[in-house]
Amino acid sequence: VDTASFATALMKRSFGQDDQPFTLVIAGYGTGKSHLALTLSQLFHAPKSEAASEVISALKLASPSLAKEVVSYIEEDSRPVLVITLNGLNQVNLLSEITQKVINQLKADGLDTSAVDEVCPRFQNAIRHIKVINADYQAELIASTYHTSIEDIEAALLQHEEETFKTVYDFLQNRAGIPIDTSKAETLKSLFEVICGHYCGTDNFYRSCMIFFDEFGKYLEFSTVKPHLAGYGILQDLFEAVQAHDSLVS
């Protein structure tokens, strides 16, 4: 499939006009897969931007009819798509990575993130605790991290940084004697329920949600070899979460 047809097919999918929410792109090294994902991310998230106009101009050169079709979709609904870009070379917990990406995009678009924060309340709990411990404890905590202030630690926790949370959790539990409740199950299913219920679809800011997963094969290998780091069964969880909301997520 050529890139113009591929872009048009994804545009249709972002309007919920495709029953299949998954597409696997396979091509040789250096053929532009990553660049294509980046370009399409710009088109879908900011369809009225200068960058999107350049993409559409390139589409017109490749296929005037497909470019016209893409423009007609944008004119029908020019709301942005919530684009989540992932890279399999980053060997991270996928739930944490997706949550961070979503929070960053919501903030960049000026939206309230409290609904997403409620999916992972341990981060907010940690912030509340470090705000009230005494100054000596705060100084010790800062010294045990790579941050330079309590405010920096709070900012990292707001971004759902797992490394910072682990440090704060261990310090509060072992040094200050303050436990953090981590009993609430955090799942991709609950995260995408919030994404679709609060941010995407009719009457919401985003038209839909689209995931671009670069180097998927590398992450598949990582999740198989080190499931304790990637998250046990995390790719199956992602598949099921997308499938459950296939009219809004692809």
Short mmCIF file of C-alpha atoms in Angstrom, two decimals:
data_model
loop_
_atom_site.label_atom_id
_atom_site.label_comp_id
_atom_site.label_asym_id
_atom_site.label_seq_id
_atom_site.Cartn_x
_atom_site.Cartn_y
_atom_site.Cartn_z
CA VAL A 1 0.00 0.00 0.00
CA ASP A 2 1.40 3.43 -0.89
CA THR A 3 1.69 6.10 1.82
CA ALA A 4 -1.05 8.30 0.34
CA SER A 5 -3.57 5.44 0.46
CA PHE A 6 -2.36 4.50 3.93
CA ALA A 7 -2.82 8.06 5.23
CA THR A 8 -6.32 8.21 3.75
CA ALA A 9 -7.25 4.87 5.29
CA LEU A 10 -6.10 6.07 8.71
CA MET A 11 -8.09 9.28 8.29
CA LYS A 12 -11.22 7.19 7.68
CA ARG A 13 -10.39 5.10 10.69
CA SER A 14 -10.08 8.20 12.88
CA PHE A 15 -13.75 8.81 12.05
CA GLY A 16 -14.68 5.30 13.15
CA GLN A 17 -15.27 4.11 9.59
CA ASP A 18 -13.22 0.93 9.82
CA ASP A 19 -14.07 -2.23 11.74
CA GLN A 20 -10.39 -3.19 12.07
CA PRO A 21 -8.51 -0.91 14.50
CA PHE A 22 -5.10 -2.54 13.96
CA THR A 23 -2.58 -2.16 11.13
CA LEU A 24 0.94 -3.59 10.99
CA VAL A 25 3.37 -1.79 8.71
CA ILE A 26 6.40 -3.82 7.61
CA ALA A 27 9.22 -2.34 5.53
CA GLY A 28 13.00 -2.45 5.39
CA TYR A 29 15.39 -0.44 7.53
CA GLY A 30 15.65 3.20 6.48
CA THR A 31 12.50 3.22 4.34
CA GLY A 32 10.85 5.99 6.36
CA LYS A 33 8.44 4.19 8.68
CA SER A 34 9.34 6.36 11.67
CA HIS A 35 9.17 9.53 9.61
CA LEU A 36 5.77 8.50 8.25
CA ALA A 37 4.45 7.95 11.78
CA LEU A 38 5.76 11.36 12.85
CA THR A 39 4.25 13.06 9.81
CA LEU A 40 0.86 11.44 10.28
CA SER A 41 0.94 12.35 13.97
CA GLN A 42 1.15 16.00 12.96
CA LEU A 43 -1.67 15.63 10.46
CA PHE A 44 -4.04 13.96 12.90
CA HIS A 45 -3.31 15.98 16.01
CA ALA A 46 -3.28 19.40 14.34
CA PRO A 47 -5.21 19.03 11.06
CA LYS A 48 -5.42 22.80 10.53
CA SER A 49 -1.76 23.51 11.26
CA GLU A 50 0.94 24.59 8.84
CA ALA A 51 2.58 21.18 9.17
CA ALA A 52 -0.69 19.47 8.22
CA SER A 53 -1.04 21.78 5.21
CA GLU A 54 2.39 20.67 4.02
CA VAL A 55 1.38 17.03 4.38
CA ILE A 56 -1.79 17.63 2.39
CA SER A 57 0.19 19.46 -0.31
CA ALA A 58 2.44 16.42 -0.62
CA LEU A 59 -0.64 14.21 -0.80
CA LYS A 60 -1.96 16.33 -3.67
CA LEU A 61 1.21 15.66 -5.63
CA ALA A 62 0.88 11.93 -5.05
CA SER A 63 -2.87 11.64 -5.53
CA PRO A 64 -5.19 14.65 -5.95
CA SER A 65 -8.26 12.50 -5.40
CA LEU A 66 -7.01 11.06 -2.09
CA ALA A 67 -5.89 14.50 -0.92
CA LYS A 68 -9.37 15.82 -1.69
CA GLU A 69 -10.86 12.99 0.34
CA VAL A 70 -8.60 13.75 3.32
CA VAL A 71 -9.48 17.44 3.16
CA SER A 72 -13.20 16.64 3.06
CA TYR A 73 -12.84 14.62 6.28
CA ILE A 74 -11.00 17.44 8.00
CA GLU A 75 -13.63 19.96 6.89
CA GLU A 76 -16.31 17.67 8.29
CA ASP A 77 -14.66 17.58 11.72
CA SER A 78 -11.42 19.45 12.32
CA ARG A 79 -11.06 18.45 15.96
CA PRO A 80 -7.66 17.00 16.85
CA VAL A 81 -6.98 13.33 17.39
CA LEU A 82 -5.33 12.31 20.65
CA VAL A 83 -2.13 10.82 19.25
CA ILE A 84 -0.05 8.49 21.42
CA THR A 85 3.41 7.82 19.97
CA LEU A 86 5.37 4.88 21.36
CA ASN A 87 8.84 3.56 20.58
CA GLY A 88 9.68 -0.06 21.27
CA LEU A 89 13.34 0.81 21.76
CA ASN A 90 12.32 2.45 25.04
CA GLN A 91 12.23 -0.55 27.33
CA VAL A 92 9.64 0.74 29.78
CA ASN A 93 6.45 -0.30 31.51
CA LEU A 94 3.86 0.27 28.81
CA LEU A 95 1.05 1.37 31.14
CA SER A 96 3.28 4.05 32.68
CA GLU A 97 4.57 5.16 29.28
CA ILE A 98 1.10 5.53 27.75
CA THR A 99 -0.18 7.33 30.85
CA GLN A 100 2.72 9.80 30.69
CA LYS A 101 2.17 10.40 26.99
CA VAL A 102 -1.54 11.03 27.50
CA ILE A 103 -0.99 13.40 30.43
CA ASN A 104 1.65 15.36 28.50
CA GLN A 105 -0.65 15.76 25.50
CA LEU A 106 -3.66 16.74 27.60
CA LYS A 107 -1.60 19.41 29.35
CA ALA A 108 -0.16 20.66 26.07
CA ASP A 109 -3.74 21.07 24.80
CA GLY A 110 -4.80 22.89 27.98
CA LEU A 111 -7.04 20.12 29.32
CA ASP A 112 -7.64 18.95 32.88
CA THR A 113 -5.85 15.68 33.67
CA SER A 114 -7.65 14.83 36.91
CA ALA A 115 -9.67 12.01 35.30
CA VAL A 116 -6.43 10.29 34.24
CA ASP A 117 -4.84 10.94 37.63
CA GLU A 118 -7.68 9.02 39.27
CA VAL A 119 -6.71 5.92 37.30
CA CYS A 120 -3.35 5.93 39.13
CA PRO A 121 -4.07 7.60 42.51
CA ARG A 122 -0.77 6.51 44.09
CA PHE A 123 1.02 9.43 42.45
CA GLN A 124 -1.37 11.98 43.94
CA ASN A 125 -1.11 10.21 47.31
CA ALA A 126 2.67 10.51 47.17
CA ILE A 127 2.43 14.23 46.38
CA ARG A 128 0.14 14.83 49.35
CA HIS A 129 2.54 13.07 51.69
CA ILE A 130 5.74 14.84 50.60
CA LYS A 131 4.04 18.21 50.98
CA VAL A 132 3.38 17.67 54.70
CA ILE A 133 6.57 15.96 55.91
CA ASN A 134 8.92 18.23 57.84
CA ALA A 135 11.72 20.22 56.24
CA ASP A 136 14.45 17.81 57.38
CA TYR A 137 12.68 14.88 55.77
CA GLN A 138 12.10 16.91 52.62
CA ALA A 139 15.82 17.71 52.44
CA GLU A 140 16.70 14.03 52.85
CA LEU A 141 14.21 13.05 50.17
CA ILE A 142 15.61 15.59 47.71
CA ALA A 143 19.15 14.34 48.37
CA SER A 144 18.06 10.77 47.56
CA THR A 145 16.77 11.75 44.10
CA TYR A 146 18.18 13.48 41.03
CA HIS A 147 15.77 16.38 41.65
CA THR A 148 16.74 19.70 43.22
CA SER A 149 13.54 20.61 45.06
CA ILE A 150 10.26 19.24 46.38
CA GLU A 151 8.53 21.10 43.55
CA ASP A 152 10.63 19.18 41.01
CA ILE A 153 9.67 15.90 42.67
CA GLU A 154 5.99 16.90 42.58
CA ALA A 155 6.29 17.73 38.89
CA ALA A 156 7.85 14.33 38.18
CA LEU A 157 5.07 12.57 40.10
CA LEU A 158 2.48 14.53 38.15
CA GLN A 159 4.12 13.10 35.02
CA HIS A 160 3.76 9.62 36.55
CA GLU A 161 7.52 8.98 36.54
CA GLU A 162 7.97 5.50 37.97
CA GLU A 163 11.60 5.99 39.06
CA THR A 164 10.68 9.04 41.14
CA PHE A 165 7.66 7.30 42.61
CA LYS A 166 9.74 4.30 43.69
CA THR A 167 12.24 6.58 45.43
CA VAL A 168 9.49 8.52 47.18
CA TYR A 169 7.62 5.36 48.11
CA ASP A 170 10.73 3.73 49.63
CA PHE A 171 11.67 6.89 51.52
CA LEU A 172 8.23 7.50 52.99
CA GLN A 173 7.76 3.87 53.92
CA ASN A 174 11.21 3.12 55.34
CA ARG A 175 12.46 6.48 56.59
CA ALA A 176 9.35 8.45 57.51
CA GLY A 177 7.08 5.52 58.37
CA ILE A 178 4.33 6.73 56.03
CA PRO A 179 2.77 4.05 53.80
CA ILE A 180 1.31 4.87 50.38
CA ASP A 181 -1.76 2.92 49.34
CA THR A 182 -0.96 1.12 46.09
CA SER A 183 -3.82 -1.35 46.28
CA LYS A 184 -5.91 0.07 43.44
CA ALA A 185 -5.36 -1.94 40.27
CA GLU A 186 -4.03 0.18 37.41
CA THR A 187 -4.87 -1.20 33.97
CA LEU A 188 -4.85 -0.11 30.37
CA LYS A 189 -8.53 -1.04 30.27
CA SER A 190 -9.40 1.55 32.92
CA LEU A 191 -7.09 4.12 31.32
CA PHE A 192 -8.74 3.84 27.90
CA GLU A 193 -12.19 3.88 29.47
CA VAL A 194 -11.27 7.30 30.86
CA ILE A 195 -9.68 8.46 27.59
CA CYS A 196 -12.77 7.54 25.59
CA GLY A 197 -15.29 8.64 28.20
CA HIS A 198 -13.80 12.03 29.07
CA TYR A 199 -11.69 13.19 26.15
CA CYS A 200 -12.65 11.52 22.84
CA GLY A 201 -15.79 11.24 20.77
CA THR A 202 -18.98 13.27 20.49
CA ASP A 203 -18.95 16.52 22.47
CA ASN A 204 -15.36 15.95 23.66
CA PHE A 205 -12.17 17.78 22.71
CA TYR A 206 -10.66 15.00 20.60
CA ARG A 207 -12.36 13.28 17.70
CA SER A 208 -10.70 9.97 18.52
CA CYS A 209 -7.45 8.41 19.75
CA MET A 210 -4.69 6.93 17.61
CA ILE A 211 -1.60 4.97 18.69
CA PHE A 212 1.58 4.88 16.60
CA PHE A 213 3.88 2.14 17.90
CA ASP A 214 7.31 2.39 16.27
CA GLU A 215 9.75 -0.53 16.63
CA PHE A 216 6.93 -2.77 17.80
CA GLY A 217 9.00 -5.89 17.15
CA LYS A 218 11.67 -4.68 19.56
CA TYR A 219 9.09 -4.14 22.28
CA LEU A 220 7.55 -7.54 21.61
CA GLU A 221 10.98 -9.06 22.24
CA PHE A 222 11.48 -6.97 25.38
CA SER A 223 8.07 -7.81 26.83
CA THR A 224 8.74 -11.51 26.26
CA VAL A 225 12.21 -11.54 27.80
CA LYS A 226 11.49 -9.11 30.64
CA PRO A 227 7.75 -9.21 31.37
CA HIS A 228 8.37 -8.03 34.95
CA LEU A 229 9.57 -4.71 33.54
CA ALA A 230 7.23 -4.34 30.59
CA GLY A 231 4.17 -5.46 32.54
CA TYR A 232 2.83 -9.00 32.59
CA GLY A 233 0.50 -9.57 29.64
CA ILE A 234 0.70 -5.86 28.80
CA LEU A 235 0.47 -6.24 25.00
CA GLN A 236 -2.60 -8.43 25.35
CA ASP A 237 -4.06 -5.78 27.67
CA LEU A 238 -3.36 -3.11 25.05
CA PHE A 239 -4.97 -5.21 22.32
CA GLU A 240 -8.10 -5.78 24.39
CA ALA A 241 -8.32 -2.12 25.46
CA VAL A 242 -8.18 -0.92 21.85
CA GLN A 243 -10.57 -3.60 20.67
CA ALA A 244 -13.10 -2.66 23.36
CA HIS A 245 -13.13 0.92 22.05
CA ASP A 246 -12.49 0.30 18.35
CA SER A 247 -14.86 3.06 17.26
CA LEU A 248 -12.67 5.64 19.01
CA VAL A 249 -9.21 4.05 19.33
CA SER A 250 -6.93 2.62 16.66
#
